């Protein structure tokens, strides 16, 4: 069974590029973070800013991020980011972000996130809890 | 005679907001910088990344930026930015950026920029030169 | 009577520069925001992250920011920012940020901020309240 | 034989934090990028902005970045980043970034970079070339 894919297109801005004229790497992690929010918004049908309240969580907390930079993206380039949950586990899941330029893979990104609530014993900490089955079900397509 | 207005809509992202839950002010200057590039792209019909080469300049260099923050923008808010050149002078011009949320003015921004070439005597410096009449003409509407 | 001046030095980083090899303008507003926090930390003797709680406010909310860009700052440049409150009014005040490179003024920045509490009638809004006299007194030197 | 370690301390700024009050993840990749530049500046004794010219390269291009987020960093936290080259290969190398707060590991970061020149056949591309032996030698300590 396939997993729902969220796609969006962006045009690279002047201020997102460094003196080499290419996107400064932290910007890709910004793109991926926003794509993860939008992926959940689209799959669950709940506005990103209302997700936490709707599910009684503090958020989908990031525990790991990684990216492989294959081709540079330059000012004015149109990029497409295709994002999907590649695996759901009990309380954590992986998001895959494929960033392409003209159909060619330019950045291969991935995140690991947890379904997070506030820790009952220490409100300053978060605790990973089981992802509801109906959340996972909404990502299944086909 | 009115000046061409470029409008775009954005949805505020999680990472653009600070611990108060509102957009961190430097982000607005990013929005305005990009809107200025797009305003010129649309008015002149030349891709932003090709503007400098098309007109033999190094760019539309920023010499002054200012913003008045009237209402905060929050995660998930849809904002609209309406940008136009409010005045062309010999070699400099003013860009006005009206950022609204639900029709209400939230940030009132403005920039002063110069039509800039490389200084003939010192290639590390820029020099402001006269803005071509046909550039100015393309911003006139109505 | 003079006003307390907070000075700090920074070295410009690769990722703070744009394809022209100079600092992308929104970064200066980041520098100024942080300098304002540190100016208050130093003048009041309270850690920035404890200021709000110490004075029963939500913060020193920005209502206006402006900068005049006189000389570019490049990757590796050592800059100095000298910040001071140029005027205290009843509930608002102006902060002046002079950014110099090698002793020459490169960016002339200014902010207007308010001493802000949560609005009693609408907790989503902030309200400007009178700045305590002992806060203002701590900025007086000489 | 141990590898040279570059350490620096930073205090987390307001604008580096998100609505959850913790550092927004792309900021860590900014910290790591700058630490890599400074690690090379210190080990080689050449200012970061002069490294490329001094060695006839275009830079130390990033091909992979990853981070494991163990503990959040908050506004006002003092963090320390200890960076070192964990492995030199023919034309690529790994940089390890250990970000600690109060001695505890908070973010475990790593980058893979290449010693990059301009491609002879296509000046728009970069090519990885062998890292000079004297560069590698300067990172050896003890």
Short mmCIF file of C-alpha atoms in Angstrom, two decimals, chain C:
data_model
loop_
_atom_site.label_atom_id
_atom_site.label_comp_id
_atom_site.label_asym_id
_atom_site.label_seq_id
_atom_site.Cartn_x
_atom_site.Cartn_y
_atom_site.Cartn_z
CA UNK C 1 23.24 62.71 30.76
CA UNK C 2 24.52 60.01 28.43
CA UNK C 3 22.84 56.69 27.76
CA UNK C 4 24.51 53.31 28.34
CA UNK C 5 26.09 51.89 25.17
CA UNK C 6 26.34 48.15 24.54
CA UNK C 7 29.03 47.12 22.07
CA UNK C 8 29.74 43.73 20.50
CA UNK C 9 31.89 42.42 17.70
CA UNK C 10 30.96 39.79 15.14
CA UNK C 11 32.74 38.19 12.23
CA UNK C 12 30.56 37.90 9.13
CA UNK C 13 29.78 34.29 8.24
CA UNK C 14 29.58 32.68 4.78
CA UNK C 15 25.89 31.86 5.16
CA UNK C 16 25.00 35.44 6.09
CA UNK C 17 26.09 36.62 2.63
CA UNK C 18 24.18 36.62 -0.64
CA UNK C 19 25.33 35.92 -4.23
CA UNK C 20 26.82 39.44 -4.38
CA UNK C 21 29.13 38.30 -1.56
CA UNK C 22 27.71 40.80 0.94
CA UNK C 23 25.49 40.44 3.99
CA UNK C 24 21.85 39.88 3.00
CA UNK C 25 19.94 42.81 4.53
CA UNK C 26 17.54 40.89 6.84
CA UNK C 27 20.60 39.59 8.72
CA UNK C 28 21.32 43.12 9.92
CA UNK C 29 17.88 43.24 11.51
CA UNK C 30 18.71 39.95 13.24
CA UNK C 31 21.93 41.51 14.56
CA UNK C 32 20.02 44.55 15.81
CA UNK C 33 17.30 42.47 17.49
CA UNK C 34 19.91 40.49 19.42
CA UNK C 35 21.84 43.64 20.29
CA UNK C 36 18.67 45.16 21.76
CA UNK C 37 18.14 42.11 23.97
CA UNK C 38 21.79 42.23 25.10
CA UNK C 39 21.64 46.00 25.69
CA UNK C 40 18.77 45.46 28.14
CA UNK C 41 20.47 42.42 29.71
CA UNK C 42 23.59 44.48 30.38
CA UNK C 43 21.89 47.68 31.50
CA UNK C 44 19.38 45.96 33.80
CA UNK C 45 21.62 43.13 35.00
CA UNK C 46 19.00 40.49 34.19
CA UNK C 47 19.53 37.66 31.69
CA UNK C 48 17.62 38.35 28.45
CA UNK C 49 15.54 35.18 28.82
CA UNK C 50 14.44 36.31 32.32
CA UNK C 51 13.63 39.93 31.48
CA UNK C 52 9.97 39.38 30.76
CA UNK C 53 9.35 37.48 34.00
CA UNK C 54 11.46 39.90 36.06
CA UNK C 55 9.41 42.89 34.96
CA UNK C 56 6.00 41.27 34.45
CA UNK C 57 5.95 42.07 30.75
CA UNK C 58 5.68 39.99 27.60
CA UNK C 59 8.72 41.72 26.16
CA UNK C 60 10.11 44.78 24.45
CA UNK C 61 7.96 44.55 21.33
CA UNK C 62 9.23 45.98 18.07
CA UNK C 63 6.92 48.48 16.37
CA UNK C 64 9.32 50.01 13.85
CA UNK C 65 12.70 49.09 12.36
CA UNK C 66 14.82 50.91 9.82
CA UNK C 67 18.32 50.79 8.46
CA UNK C 68 20.43 52.84 6.11
CA UNK C 69 23.05 50.77 4.29
CA UNK C 70 26.15 52.87 3.65
CA UNK C 71 28.84 50.25 3.03
CA UNK C 72 28.55 46.51 2.44
CA UNK C 73 29.83 43.95 4.95
CA UNK C 74 31.57 40.92 3.44
CA UNK C 75 32.39 37.34 4.49
CA UNK C 76 35.14 37.51 7.12
CA UNK C 77 34.68 41.20 7.94
CA UNK C 78 34.83 42.08 11.61
CA UNK C 79 31.94 44.36 12.44
CA UNK C 80 31.19 46.25 15.64
CA UNK C 81 27.66 47.16 16.70
CA UNK C 82 27.20 49.94 19.25
CA UNK C 83 23.64 50.10 20.59
CA UNK C 84 21.94 52.54 22.94
CA UNK C 85 18.51 53.83 23.82
CA UNK C 86 18.39 57.24 22.15
CA UNK C 87 15.08 58.23 23.73
CA UNK C 88 12.71 56.92 26.38
CA UNK C 89 9.10 58.05 26.16
CA UNK C 90 6.20 57.03 28.44
CA UNK C 91 5.74 53.48 27.11
CA UNK C 92 7.95 53.41 24.02
CA UNK C 93 11.61 54.02 23.30
CA UNK C 94 14.07 54.22 20.42
CA UNK C 95 17.18 52.08 20.08
CA UNK C 96 20.01 53.23 17.86
CA UNK C 97 22.40 50.67 16.32
CA UNK C 98 25.62 51.94 14.74
CA UNK C 99 27.34 49.16 12.80
CA UNK C 100 30.93 49.99 11.89
CA UNK C 101 33.67 48.19 9.96
CA UNK C 102 37.18 49.37 10.70
CA UNK C 103 35.75 52.42 12.42
CA UNK C 104 33.61 53.49 9.47
CA UNK C 105 29.83 53.54 9.71
CA UNK C 106 28.46 50.78 7.45
CA UNK C 107 24.84 50.40 8.60
CA UNK C 108 22.89 52.99 10.54
CA UNK C 109 20.00 51.21 12.21
CA UNK C 110 17.18 52.18 14.52
CA UNK C 111 14.25 50.51 16.20
CA UNK C 112 11.20 51.73 18.09
CA UNK C 113 9.98 49.35 20.76
CA UNK C 114 7.27 49.34 23.42
CA UNK C 115 7.25 48.05 26.99
CA UNK C 116 4.56 45.46 26.42
CA UNK C 117 2.15 43.54 28.61
CA UNK C 118 -0.67 41.25 27.64
CA UNK C 119 -3.88 43.15 26.91
CA UNK C 120 -6.34 42.63 29.80
CA UNK C 121 -9.33 42.48 27.47
CA UNK C 122 -7.75 40.32 24.77
CA UNK C 123 -4.89 37.98 25.79
CA UNK C 124 -3.97 37.57 22.11
CA UNK C 125 -3.01 41.23 21.94
CA UNK C 126 -0.34 43.25 23.66
CA UNK C 127 -0.68 46.62 25.31
CA UNK C 128 2.02 49.23 25.81
CA UNK C 129 2.40 50.29 29.44
CA UNK C 130 4.53 52.89 31.21
CA UNK C 131 8.20 52.03 31.46
CA UNK C 132 9.18 51.88 35.17
CA UNK C 133 11.36 54.78 36.28
CA UNK C 134 13.96 52.44 37.75
CA UNK C 135 14.37 50.78 34.34
CA UNK C 136 15.02 54.12 32.68
CA UNK C 137 17.39 55.14 35.50
CA UNK C 138 19.60 52.10 34.87
CA UNK C 139 20.40 53.33 31.36
CA UNK C 140 21.76 56.67 32.60
CA UNK C 141 25.54 56.93 32.76
CA UNK C 142 27.99 59.69 33.63
#
